[in-house]
Short mmCIF file of C-alpha atoms in Angstrom, two decimals:
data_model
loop_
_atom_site.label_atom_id
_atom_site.label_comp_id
_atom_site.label_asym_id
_atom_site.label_seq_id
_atom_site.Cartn_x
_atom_site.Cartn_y
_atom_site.Cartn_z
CA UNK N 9 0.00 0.00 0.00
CA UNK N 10 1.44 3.64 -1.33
CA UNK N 11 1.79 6.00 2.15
CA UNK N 12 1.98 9.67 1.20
CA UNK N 13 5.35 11.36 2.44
CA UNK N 14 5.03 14.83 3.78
CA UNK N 15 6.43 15.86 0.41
CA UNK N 16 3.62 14.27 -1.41
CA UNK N 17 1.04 15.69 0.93
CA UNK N 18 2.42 18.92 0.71
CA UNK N 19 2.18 18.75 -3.31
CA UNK N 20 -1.70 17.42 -2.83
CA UNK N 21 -2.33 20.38 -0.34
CA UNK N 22 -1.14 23.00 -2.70
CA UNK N 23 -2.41 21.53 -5.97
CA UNK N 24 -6.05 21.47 -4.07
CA UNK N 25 -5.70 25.04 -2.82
CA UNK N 26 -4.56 26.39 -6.18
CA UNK N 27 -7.16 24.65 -7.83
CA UNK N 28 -10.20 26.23 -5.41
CA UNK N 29 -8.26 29.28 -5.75
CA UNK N 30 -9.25 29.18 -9.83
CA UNK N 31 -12.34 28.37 -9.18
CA UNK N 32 -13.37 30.61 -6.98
CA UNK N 33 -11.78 33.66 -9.15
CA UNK N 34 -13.79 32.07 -11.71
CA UNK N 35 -16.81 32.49 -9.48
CA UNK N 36 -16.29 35.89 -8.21
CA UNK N 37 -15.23 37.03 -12.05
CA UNK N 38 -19.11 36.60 -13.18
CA UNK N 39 -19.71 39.63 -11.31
CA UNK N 40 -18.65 42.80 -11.38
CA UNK N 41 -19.17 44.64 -7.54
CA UNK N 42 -18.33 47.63 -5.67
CA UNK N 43 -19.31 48.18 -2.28
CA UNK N 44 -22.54 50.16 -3.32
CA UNK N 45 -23.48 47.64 -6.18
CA UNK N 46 -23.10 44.18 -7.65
CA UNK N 47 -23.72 43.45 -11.45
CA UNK N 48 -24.49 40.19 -13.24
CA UNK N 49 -25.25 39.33 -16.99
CA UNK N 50 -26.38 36.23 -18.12
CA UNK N 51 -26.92 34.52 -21.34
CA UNK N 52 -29.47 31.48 -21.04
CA UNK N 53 -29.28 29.12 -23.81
CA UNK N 54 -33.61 28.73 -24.66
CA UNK N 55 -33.49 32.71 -24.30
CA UNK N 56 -30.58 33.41 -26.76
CA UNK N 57 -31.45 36.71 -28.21
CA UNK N 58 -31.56 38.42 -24.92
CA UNK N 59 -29.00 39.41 -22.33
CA UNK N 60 -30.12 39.24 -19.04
CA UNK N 61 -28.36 42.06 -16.46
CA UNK N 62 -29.31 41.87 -12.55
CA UNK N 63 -28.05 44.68 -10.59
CA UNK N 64 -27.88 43.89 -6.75
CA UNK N 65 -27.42 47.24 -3.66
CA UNK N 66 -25.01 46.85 -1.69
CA UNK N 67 -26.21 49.35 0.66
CA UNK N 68 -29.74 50.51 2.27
CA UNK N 69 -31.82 53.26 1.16
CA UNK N 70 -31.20 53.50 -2.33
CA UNK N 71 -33.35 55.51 -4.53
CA UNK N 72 -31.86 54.00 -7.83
CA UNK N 73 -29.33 52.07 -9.73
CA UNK N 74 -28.18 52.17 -13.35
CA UNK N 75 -25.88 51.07 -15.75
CA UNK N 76 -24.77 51.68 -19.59
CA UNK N 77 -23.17 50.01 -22.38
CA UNK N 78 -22.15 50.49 -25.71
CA UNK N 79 -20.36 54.59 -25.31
CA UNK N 80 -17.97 55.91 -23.49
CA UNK N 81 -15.94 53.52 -21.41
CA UNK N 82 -15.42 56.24 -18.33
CA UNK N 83 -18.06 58.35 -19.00
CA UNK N 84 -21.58 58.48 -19.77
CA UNK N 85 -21.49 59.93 -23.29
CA UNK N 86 -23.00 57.79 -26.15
CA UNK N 87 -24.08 54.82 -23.54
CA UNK N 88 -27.21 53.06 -23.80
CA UNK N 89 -28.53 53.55 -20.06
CA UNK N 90 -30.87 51.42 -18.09
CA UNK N 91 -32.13 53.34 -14.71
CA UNK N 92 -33.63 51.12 -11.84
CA UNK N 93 -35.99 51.67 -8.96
CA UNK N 94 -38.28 50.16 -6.43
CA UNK N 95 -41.79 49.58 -8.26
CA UNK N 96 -43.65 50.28 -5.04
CA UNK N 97 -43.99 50.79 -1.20
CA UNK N 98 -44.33 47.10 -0.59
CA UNK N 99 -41.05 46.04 -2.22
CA UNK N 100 -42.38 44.14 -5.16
CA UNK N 101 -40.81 44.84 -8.54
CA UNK N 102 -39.03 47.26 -9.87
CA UNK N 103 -39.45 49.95 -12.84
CA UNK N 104 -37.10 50.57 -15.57
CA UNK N 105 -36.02 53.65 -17.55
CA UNK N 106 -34.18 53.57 -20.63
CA UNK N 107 -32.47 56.64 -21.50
CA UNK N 108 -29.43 58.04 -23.79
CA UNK N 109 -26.73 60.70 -22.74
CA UNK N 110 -24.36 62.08 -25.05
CA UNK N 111 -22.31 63.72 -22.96
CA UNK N 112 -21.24 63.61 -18.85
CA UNK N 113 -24.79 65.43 -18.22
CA UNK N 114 -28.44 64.48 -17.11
CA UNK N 115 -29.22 61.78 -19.33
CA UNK N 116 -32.43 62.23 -22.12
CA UNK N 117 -35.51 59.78 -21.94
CA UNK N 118 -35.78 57.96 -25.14
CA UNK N 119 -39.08 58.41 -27.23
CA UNK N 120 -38.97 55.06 -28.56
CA UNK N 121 -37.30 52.82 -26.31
CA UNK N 122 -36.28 49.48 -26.82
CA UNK N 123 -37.89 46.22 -25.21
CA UNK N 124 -36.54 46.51 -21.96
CA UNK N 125 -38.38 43.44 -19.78
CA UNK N 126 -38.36 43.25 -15.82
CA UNK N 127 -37.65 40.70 -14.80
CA UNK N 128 -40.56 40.74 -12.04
CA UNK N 129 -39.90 37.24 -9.38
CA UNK N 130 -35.67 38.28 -9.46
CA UNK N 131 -36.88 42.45 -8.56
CA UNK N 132 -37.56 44.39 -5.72
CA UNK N 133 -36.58 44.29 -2.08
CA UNK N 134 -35.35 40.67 -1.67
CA UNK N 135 -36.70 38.69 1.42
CA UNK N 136 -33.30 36.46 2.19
CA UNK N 137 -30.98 39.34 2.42
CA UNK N 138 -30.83 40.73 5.71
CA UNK N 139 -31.12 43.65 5.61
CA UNK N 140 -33.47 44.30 2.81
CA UNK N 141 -31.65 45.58 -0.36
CA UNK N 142 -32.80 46.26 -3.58
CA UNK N 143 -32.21 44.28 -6.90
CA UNK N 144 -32.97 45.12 -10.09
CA UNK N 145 -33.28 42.23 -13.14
CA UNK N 146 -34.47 42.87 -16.60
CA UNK N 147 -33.58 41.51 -20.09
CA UNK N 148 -32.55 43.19 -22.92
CA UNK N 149 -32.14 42.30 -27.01
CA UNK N 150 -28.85 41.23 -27.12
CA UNK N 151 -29.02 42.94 -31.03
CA UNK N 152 -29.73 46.40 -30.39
CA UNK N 153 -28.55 48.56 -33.34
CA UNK N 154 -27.28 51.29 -30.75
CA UNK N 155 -25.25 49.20 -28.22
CA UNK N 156 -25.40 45.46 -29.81
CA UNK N 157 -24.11 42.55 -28.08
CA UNK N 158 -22.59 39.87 -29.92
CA UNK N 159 -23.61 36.25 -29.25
CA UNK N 160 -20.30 34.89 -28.88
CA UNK N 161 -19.33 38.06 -26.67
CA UNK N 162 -17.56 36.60 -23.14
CA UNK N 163 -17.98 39.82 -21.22
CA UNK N 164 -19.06 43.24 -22.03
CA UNK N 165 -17.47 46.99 -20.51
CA UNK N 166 -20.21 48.49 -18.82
CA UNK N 167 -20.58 51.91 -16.18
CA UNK N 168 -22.83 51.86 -13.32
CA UNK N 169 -24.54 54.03 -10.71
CA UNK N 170 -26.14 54.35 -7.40
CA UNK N 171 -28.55 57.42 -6.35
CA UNK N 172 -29.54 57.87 -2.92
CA UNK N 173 -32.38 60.54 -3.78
CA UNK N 174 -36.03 58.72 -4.63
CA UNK N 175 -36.87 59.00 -7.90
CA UNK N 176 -39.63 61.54 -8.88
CA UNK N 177 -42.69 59.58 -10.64
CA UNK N 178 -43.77 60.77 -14.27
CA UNK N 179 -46.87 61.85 -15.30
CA UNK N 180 -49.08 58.76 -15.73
CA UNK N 181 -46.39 56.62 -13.97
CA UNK N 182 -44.49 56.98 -17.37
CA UNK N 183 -40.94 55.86 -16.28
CA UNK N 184 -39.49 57.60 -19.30
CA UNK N 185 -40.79 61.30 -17.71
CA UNK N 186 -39.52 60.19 -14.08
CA UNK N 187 -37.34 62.67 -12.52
CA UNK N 188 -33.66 61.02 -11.51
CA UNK N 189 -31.91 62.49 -9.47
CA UNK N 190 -27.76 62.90 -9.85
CA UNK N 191 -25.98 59.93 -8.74
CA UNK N 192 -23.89 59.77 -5.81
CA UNK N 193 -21.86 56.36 -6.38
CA UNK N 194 -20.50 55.77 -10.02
CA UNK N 195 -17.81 52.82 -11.58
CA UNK N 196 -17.37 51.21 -14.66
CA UNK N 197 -15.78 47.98 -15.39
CA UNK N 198 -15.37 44.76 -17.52
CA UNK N 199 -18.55 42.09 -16.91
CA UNK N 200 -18.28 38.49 -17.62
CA UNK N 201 -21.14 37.21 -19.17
CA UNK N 202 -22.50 33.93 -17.57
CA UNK N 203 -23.79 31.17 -19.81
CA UNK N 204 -26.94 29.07 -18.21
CA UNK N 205 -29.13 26.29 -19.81
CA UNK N 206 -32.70 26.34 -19.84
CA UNK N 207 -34.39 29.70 -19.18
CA UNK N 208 -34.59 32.93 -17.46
CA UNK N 209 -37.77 31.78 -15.45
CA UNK N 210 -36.49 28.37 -14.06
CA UNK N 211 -33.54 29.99 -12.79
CA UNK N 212 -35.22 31.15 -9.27
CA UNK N 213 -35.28 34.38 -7.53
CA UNK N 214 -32.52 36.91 -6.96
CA UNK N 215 -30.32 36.58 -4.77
CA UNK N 216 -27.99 39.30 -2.81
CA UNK N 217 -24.36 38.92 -4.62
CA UNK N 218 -21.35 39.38 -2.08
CA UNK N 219 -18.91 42.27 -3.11
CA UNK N 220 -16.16 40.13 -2.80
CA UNK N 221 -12.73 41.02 -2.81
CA UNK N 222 -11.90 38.81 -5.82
CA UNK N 223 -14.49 40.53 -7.70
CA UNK N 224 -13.70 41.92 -11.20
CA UNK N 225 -14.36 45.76 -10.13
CA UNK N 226 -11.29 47.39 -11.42
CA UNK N 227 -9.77 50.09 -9.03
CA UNK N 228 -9.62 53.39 -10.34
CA UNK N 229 -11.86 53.32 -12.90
CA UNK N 230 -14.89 54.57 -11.26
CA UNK N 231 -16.05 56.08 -8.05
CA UNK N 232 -16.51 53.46 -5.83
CA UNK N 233 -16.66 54.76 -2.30
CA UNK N 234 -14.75 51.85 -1.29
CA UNK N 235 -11.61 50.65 0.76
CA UNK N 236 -11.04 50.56 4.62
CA UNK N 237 -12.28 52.99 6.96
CA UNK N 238 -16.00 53.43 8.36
CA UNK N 239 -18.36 53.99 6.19
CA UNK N 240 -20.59 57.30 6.06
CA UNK N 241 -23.78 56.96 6.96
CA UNK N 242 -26.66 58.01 3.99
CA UNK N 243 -28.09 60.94 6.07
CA UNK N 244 -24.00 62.14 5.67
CA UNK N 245 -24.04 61.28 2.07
CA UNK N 246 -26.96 63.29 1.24
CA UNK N 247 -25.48 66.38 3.22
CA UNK N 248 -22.63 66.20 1.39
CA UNK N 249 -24.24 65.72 -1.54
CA UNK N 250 -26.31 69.13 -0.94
CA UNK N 251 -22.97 71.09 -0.54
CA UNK N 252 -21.45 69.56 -3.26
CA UNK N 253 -24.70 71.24 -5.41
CA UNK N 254 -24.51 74.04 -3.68
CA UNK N 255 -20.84 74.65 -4.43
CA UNK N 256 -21.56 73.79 -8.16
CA UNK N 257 -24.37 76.15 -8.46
CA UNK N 258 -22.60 79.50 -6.61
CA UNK N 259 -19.61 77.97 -9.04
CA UNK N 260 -21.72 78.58 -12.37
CA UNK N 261 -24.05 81.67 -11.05
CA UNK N 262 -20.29 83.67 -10.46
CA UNK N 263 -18.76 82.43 -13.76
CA UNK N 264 -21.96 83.66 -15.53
CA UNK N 265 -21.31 86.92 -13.58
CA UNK N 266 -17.78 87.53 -14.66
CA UNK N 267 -17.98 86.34 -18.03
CA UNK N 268 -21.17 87.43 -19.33
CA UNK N 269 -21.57 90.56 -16.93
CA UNK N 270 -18.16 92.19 -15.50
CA UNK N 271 -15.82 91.17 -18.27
CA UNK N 272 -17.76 92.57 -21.26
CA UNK N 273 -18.89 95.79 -19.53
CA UNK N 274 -15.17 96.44 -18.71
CA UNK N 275 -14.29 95.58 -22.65
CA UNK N 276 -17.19 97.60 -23.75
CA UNK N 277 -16.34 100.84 -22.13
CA UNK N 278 -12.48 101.00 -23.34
CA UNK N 279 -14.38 99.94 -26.84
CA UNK N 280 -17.01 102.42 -27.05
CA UNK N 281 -16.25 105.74 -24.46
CA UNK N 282 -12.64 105.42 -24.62
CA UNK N 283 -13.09 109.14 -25.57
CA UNK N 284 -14.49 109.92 -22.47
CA UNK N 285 -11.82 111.00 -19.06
CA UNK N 286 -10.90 109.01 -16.73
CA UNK N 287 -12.64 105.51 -18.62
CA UNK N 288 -9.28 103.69 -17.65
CA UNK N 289 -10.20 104.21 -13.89
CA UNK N 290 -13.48 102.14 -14.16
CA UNK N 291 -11.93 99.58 -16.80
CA UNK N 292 -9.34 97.96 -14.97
CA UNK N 293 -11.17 97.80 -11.47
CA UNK N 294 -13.93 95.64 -13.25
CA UNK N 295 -11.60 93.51 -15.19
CA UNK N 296 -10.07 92.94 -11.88
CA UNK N 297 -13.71 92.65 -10.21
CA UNK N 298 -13.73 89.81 -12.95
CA UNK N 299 -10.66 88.22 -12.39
CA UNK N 300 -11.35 87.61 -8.99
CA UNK N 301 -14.86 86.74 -8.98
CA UNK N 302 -13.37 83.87 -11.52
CA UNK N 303 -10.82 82.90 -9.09
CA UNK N 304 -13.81 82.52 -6.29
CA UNK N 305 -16.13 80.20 -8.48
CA UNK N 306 -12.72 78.43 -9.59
CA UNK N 307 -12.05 77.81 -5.66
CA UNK N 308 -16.04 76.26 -5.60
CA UNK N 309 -15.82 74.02 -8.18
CA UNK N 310 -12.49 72.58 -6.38
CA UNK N 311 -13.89 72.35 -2.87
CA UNK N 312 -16.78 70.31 -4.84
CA UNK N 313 -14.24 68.49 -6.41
CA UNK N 314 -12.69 67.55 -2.95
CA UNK N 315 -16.00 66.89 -1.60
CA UNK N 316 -16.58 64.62 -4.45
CA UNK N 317 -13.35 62.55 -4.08
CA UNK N 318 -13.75 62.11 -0.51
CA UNK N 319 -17.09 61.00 -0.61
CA UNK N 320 -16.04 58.33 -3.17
CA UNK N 321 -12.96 57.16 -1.29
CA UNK N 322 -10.70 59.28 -3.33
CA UNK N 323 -11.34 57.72 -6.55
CA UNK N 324 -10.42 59.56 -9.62
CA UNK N 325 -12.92 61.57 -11.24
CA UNK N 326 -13.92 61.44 -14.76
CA UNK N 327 -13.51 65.18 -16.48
CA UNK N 328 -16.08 66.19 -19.50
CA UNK N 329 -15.14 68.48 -21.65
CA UNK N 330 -16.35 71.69 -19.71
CA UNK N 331 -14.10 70.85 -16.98
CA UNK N 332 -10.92 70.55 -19.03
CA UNK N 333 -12.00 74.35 -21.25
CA UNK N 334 -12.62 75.42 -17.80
CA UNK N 335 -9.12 74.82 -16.37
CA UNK N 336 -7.03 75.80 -19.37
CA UNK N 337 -9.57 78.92 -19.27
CA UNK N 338 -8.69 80.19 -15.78
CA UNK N 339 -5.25 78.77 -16.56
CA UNK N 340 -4.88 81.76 -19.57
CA UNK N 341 -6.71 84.10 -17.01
CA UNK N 342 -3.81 83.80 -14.22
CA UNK N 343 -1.24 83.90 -16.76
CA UNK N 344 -2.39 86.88 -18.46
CA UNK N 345 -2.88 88.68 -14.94
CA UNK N 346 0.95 87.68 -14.32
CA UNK N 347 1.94 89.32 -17.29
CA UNK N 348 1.05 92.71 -16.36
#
């Protein structure tokens, strides 16, 4: 009879543990998580032209989750987007939106949007998680002309989000003319699509997914509000979140001031009165007026900015367009002041 040496056992031990290791980063790789939100997408084999997406909160008190494919792999521009929320006070269901952005702004309602299908038994507030958290399943064509999916496709790049704020209900219950709220959580990542026999419907109920730290959420790429640390609560999300609009708003209400207000009146009156006395002595005091009323909504935007990035656990944020003008704007501004 063969007795294992240590050796031997040894070899057994690690071969066994390296291959649960595999399997279970196999496992955890058929969802993408973050510590707000878990995502699956499924393929089932009697269902074949549809791809089914379940997205599971990780926290309480959500007011809605979404998530895009098909645009802009950090942003939300040119992303097909699929908005989530509770169907009703009793937890049952769940509503979907499909909307459009084409750029890092409130997304548009579409007029004519595609089959998007609830799935109703895996939605709502699920009874075995404790404590009650919402997921969201539907089904989608898998050959839509503005964000297909191909067949053979193994995984898919996809953003996400997570509002705190309840969404506002359209007229007529309409989901396309509910009011969203902006997010608070946002990510965006690489999916794994799952392959299943059978069909959607003999698949069971939801089910909570574990944000797991073998998951395939890719650090960095999104605004997670993860890592170590103790948590905020949601009533200091939501505060923070007010400031942060506040700060935005006083931000764009001065930079409207200076550049559509102080700077041109300045401009105009060297322009037009230059042959009056002592026009110089009102020009430059407004242009300076300007300057530094620039400077103030330039120091609002970056205290929202900071606000942001701590909120989200100092994830890097994702600048549009407007942003990056913005900077090399009040860049030219301070250089020019230098200069004279």
């Amino acid at each position: 009879m063969y007795i294992p040496t240590s050796t031997a056992r040894l070899k057994a031990t690690f071969g066994f543990s390296a291959l649960l290791a595999l399997l279970l980063s196999t496992v955890q790789a058929q969802q993408l998580c973050s510590p707000q939100l878990c995502i699956t997408a499924t393929v089932f084999s009697k269902e074949s032209t549809t791809i089914e997406f379940s997205l599971s909160a990780q926290i309480d008190s959500v007011g809605w989750v979404g998530m895009g494919i098909g645009g802009q792999a950090g942003g939300m521009a040119g992303n097909d987007l699929a908005i989530c929320w509770p169907a009703n006070a009793a937890g049952t269901g769940a509503i979907v939106s499909q909307r459009s952005a084409t750029m890092n702004g409130p997304p548009s309602p579409l007029a004519n949007p595609p089959a998007f299908k609830i799935q109703t038994p895996k939605s709502g507030f699920i009874t075995t998680a404790t404590p009650k958290r919402f997921t969201c399943t539907f089904s989608r064509p898998l050959n839509l002309a503005t964000s297909p999916v191909a067949a053979t496709a193994a995984s898919v790049h996809i953003i996400y989000a997570v509002g705190l704020q309840p969404v506002v209900a359209g007229a007529g219950g309409d989901p396309q003319k509910a009011s969203i709220q902006q997010h608070t959580f946002t990510g965006s990542g690489s999916l794994e699509i799952t392959k299943k026999e059978g069909t959607s419907a003999g698949n069971g109920t939801a089910t909570t997914a574990s944000a797991a730290p073998g998951a395939t959420h890719t650090p960095g790429t999104g605004s997670d509000g993860g890592g170590g640390g103790t948590s905020p609560s949601t009533e200091e999300i939501l505060e923070t979140q007010e400031q942060i609009d506040t700060l935005t708003k006083v931000h764009a209400v001065m930079m409207a001031l200076a550049f559509l207000i102080i700077f041109p009146l300045g401009a105009s009156l060297v322009r037009f009165f230059s042959h009056l006395q002592h026009v110089f002595k009102w020009h430059r005091p407004l242009q300076v007026t300007g300057f530094l009323t620039v400077l103030a909504a330039f120091g609002c935007i970056l205290a929202a900015l900071a606000k942001s990035s701590s909120l989200n656990n100092g994830a890097p944020m994702v600048y549009s367009t407007h942003a990056i003008v913005g900077f090399i704007l009040v860049g030219a501004l301070v250089l020019q002041g230098s200069c004279k």
